[in-house]
Each structure stands twice: as structure tokens, then as C-alpha cells.
C-alpha atoms as one frame of an Amber mdcrd trajectory, in Angstrom:
protein
 -16.390  37.804 -29.227 -17.815  36.519 -25.976 -16.063  33.582 -24.331 -18.346
  33.218 -21.327 -19.182  29.723 -20.163 -22.678  28.430 -19.789 -22.895  25.596
 -17.286 -25.924  23.695 -16.120 -25.798  23.394 -12.341 -27.421  20.155 -11.195
 -26.616  18.110  -8.129 -29.261  16.377  -6.108 -27.467  15.412  -2.909 -24.483
  17.377  -1.634 -21.891  15.167   0.050 -20.796  16.027   3.565 -17.650  18.043
   3.003 -16.196  21.391   3.952 -16.149  24.456   1.693 -13.666  27.235   2.416
 -12.813  30.512   0.682  -9.153  31.245   1.362  -8.993  34.329  -0.890  -9.284
  36.592   2.152  -6.816  34.563   4.232  -4.639  36.791   6.389  -2.437  34.002
   7.700   1.166  35.069   8.140   2.189  31.703   6.659   0.208  32.267   3.455
   1.580  33.541   0.180  -0.275  34.213  -3.064   0.095  30.562  -4.027  -0.026
  28.926  -0.590  -2.726  28.730   2.063  -3.684  26.831   5.182  -7.081  25.444
   4.182  -8.019  23.574   7.373  -6.595  21.351  10.068  -6.060  17.647   9.541
  -8.758  17.003  12.163 -11.239  19.214  10.289 -10.435  17.315   7.098 -11.127
  13.998   8.811 -14.418  15.318  10.262 -15.417  16.470   6.750 -15.212  12.876
   5.465 -11.795  13.480   3.947 -12.716  16.309   1.559 -12.229  20.033   1.862
 -12.974  22.354  -1.037 -11.241  25.719  -0.967 -10.536  28.749  -3.101  -6.829
  29.602  -3.019  -5.756  32.734  -4.900  -8.983  32.603  -6.894  -8.478  28.951
  -7.873 -11.024  26.289  -6.813  -9.146  23.278  -5.369 -10.043  20.233  -3.290
  -7.972  18.466  -0.672  -8.790  14.780  -0.442  -7.670  12.398   2.292  -7.740
   8.853   0.924  -6.207   5.878   2.722  -4.205   8.220   4.973  -2.651  10.082
   2.014  -3.336  13.675   1.038  -4.061  14.808  -2.510  -5.001  18.191  -3.964
  -6.447  18.814  -7.422  -8.534  21.456  -9.162 -12.114  20.904  -7.976 -13.866
  21.431 -11.296 -13.522  18.824 -14.049 -11.458  19.750 -17.097 -13.968  18.097
 -19.435 -17.131  20.197 -19.042 -16.844  22.018 -15.716 -18.575  19.399 -13.579
 -18.010  19.009  -9.827 -15.194  16.462 -10.273 -14.069  16.192  -6.666 -17.564
  15.405  -5.414 -17.338  12.086  -7.243 -16.491   8.675  -5.846 -12.898   7.646
  -5.255 -11.862   4.440  -7.010  -8.565   2.645  -7.436  -7.390   1.906 -10.975
  -4.156  -0.054 -11.276  -3.471   0.906  -7.648  -3.795   4.625  -8.456  -6.470
   6.586  -6.536  -8.829   8.307  -8.954 -11.876  10.508  -8.596 -14.800   9.720
 -10.896 -16.619  12.776 -12.229 -20.311  12.573 -11.346 -21.336  14.220 -14.629
 -19.656  12.058 -17.283 -17.874   9.313 -15.309 -14.378  10.445 -16.288 -11.819
   8.857 -13.934  -8.989  11.251 -13.102  -5.844  10.260 -11.212  -5.372  12.118
  -7.939  -1.607  11.604  -8.219  -0.910  12.865 -11.750  -4.128  14.476 -13.085
  -4.340  12.201 -16.120  -7.580  10.623 -17.317  -7.923   6.855 -17.183  -9.781
   5.027 -19.923 -10.159   1.638 -21.556 -10.014   1.265 -25.312 -12.382  -1.121
 -27.036 -11.649  -3.153 -30.161 -14.526  -3.871 -32.536 -15.097  -6.652 -35.037
 -15.920  -6.010 -38.699 -19.656  -5.791 -37.830 -19.038  -3.018 -35.290 -19.595
  -5.240 -32.272 -17.192  -4.923 -29.322 -14.811  -7.882 -29.264 -12.198  -6.859
 -26.701 -11.958  -4.331 -23.870  -8.348  -3.430 -23.195  -6.720  -2.715 -19.838
  -7.039   0.635 -18.075  -4.428   3.196 -19.128  -3.839   6.915 -18.708  -3.611
   9.352 -21.537  -0.276  10.913 -22.415  -1.053  14.394 -21.118  -2.116  15.739
 -17.756  -5.635  17.186 -17.923  -6.381  18.092 -14.292  -3.926  20.282 -12.373
  -2.493  18.637  -9.254  -1.222  20.779  -6.355   1.124  20.110  -3.443  -0.469
  19.506  -0.051   1.338  19.041   3.258   0.584  18.945   6.963   2.365  21.571
   9.062   3.736  20.879  12.524   0.594  22.362  14.098  -1.650  19.990  12.099
  -2.640  22.601   9.523  -3.250  21.374   5.979  -1.249  23.598   3.624  -1.963
  23.799  -0.118   0.728  25.136  -2.425  -0.587  25.787  -5.908   1.265  24.160
  -8.783   3.997  26.285 -10.292   3.930  24.291 -13.543   3.543  26.865 -16.311
   2.110  24.375 -18.819  -1.503  25.115 -19.679  -3.835  22.318 -18.587  -7.449
  21.783 -19.524  -8.648  22.214 -15.922  -7.236  25.775 -15.907 -10.248  26.807
 -18.016 -12.682  26.128 -15.164 -10.569  26.316 -11.981 -10.764  30.120 -11.817
 -14.048  30.631 -13.667 -16.734  32.416 -11.622 -19.647  30.499 -13.204 -17.970
  27.121 -12.646 -17.265  28.138  -9.055 -20.906  29.162  -8.553 -22.053  25.780
  -9.884 -19.615  23.991  -7.580 -20.927  25.981  -4.587 -24.457  24.998  -5.539
 -23.408  21.353  -5.804 -22.063  21.352  -2.236 -25.142  23.150  -0.956 -23.652
  26.590  -0.337
């Protein structure tokens, strides 16, 4: 039984950001699950987004309102380039909006935000409820810090729970599509 993924790679305008492959990193401060992906200054020059491969996993570091976040780059839903989407605030929580299907994913907890709709007996929408997150984390969130020398360090999540984004974060085809989306 073949379980290969078939993704359609479409992205018309790559955003200005930085793409790094840290799989060959020889830094003495790096471990299998930790890597220096860039400097804070490089991150700022790259419009607050750096996309890197750490231990075979595609992740993105995002600087938003002077706070650092790191999540799997590829959307859990269908393998789209999640972290190339717009950043929006929902209930004060910074979220990235997937450019493929408009899913809003929290940068802080990896949960999807949505609004439920209530319908009348004719099937017409009568009420749109407030934004809320689902009960389970869908997108893996990783730890990101700034070292004393200004280096941005990503430490991959050690949470052993399986998350939906795991399916695409280390998939070669999803990674190829992401590279194409950023113009590599």
C-alpha cells in the first residue's frame, strides 16, 4: 500500500523571507533537536520570517510584535504553505492564516481558530458565534530563544503526542512544495 502524498504546488508571489536548511549544521551549540537558524538581525531583515529545516523538520520562526514564535511551516490540513500566510490577531492571540484554505492557526498553541454558525429551520445563517479554538493542538509549536550573541535558537518540541502537522513537517514532497512557494 502506497502512502505517498500528492500535493499541488501553487504560489504566485513568494513573500520576502529567508529559507535555511539546518540539516547540515555543524554548530557546536546544535543538537539533533536544536539549531541556530539565523541571527535576530537577519530575522528582522527577512521581514520577521525565517523558514528552516531542523533535523529534517520544516519549521518557521516568526517575529511578530517583538515576540518570537516557531511552528511547523506546512499546514496540518492539506500541506499548504501555512507560515507564508498573513498574521492576524484573534482574541489577542497571534495567528497565521493559511493561504490555501484560510485556516487560522494560533502561533502560541497550534490550535485552529474557527467560528460556528447557527442556522434557522430554512437553512439560512442566523447567528455567527465568537471565535474559539478547537480542543486539540493541530500544528506543532516549537521553542525559540535568542542567545547572548543574538543567534535565534530553535529547539524542536519534545511532546510525544502525535499532531496533524507531523504528517507534512518531515515530508519531502511537502517540503519541495514549500521551497517552490518561497521561490527556491
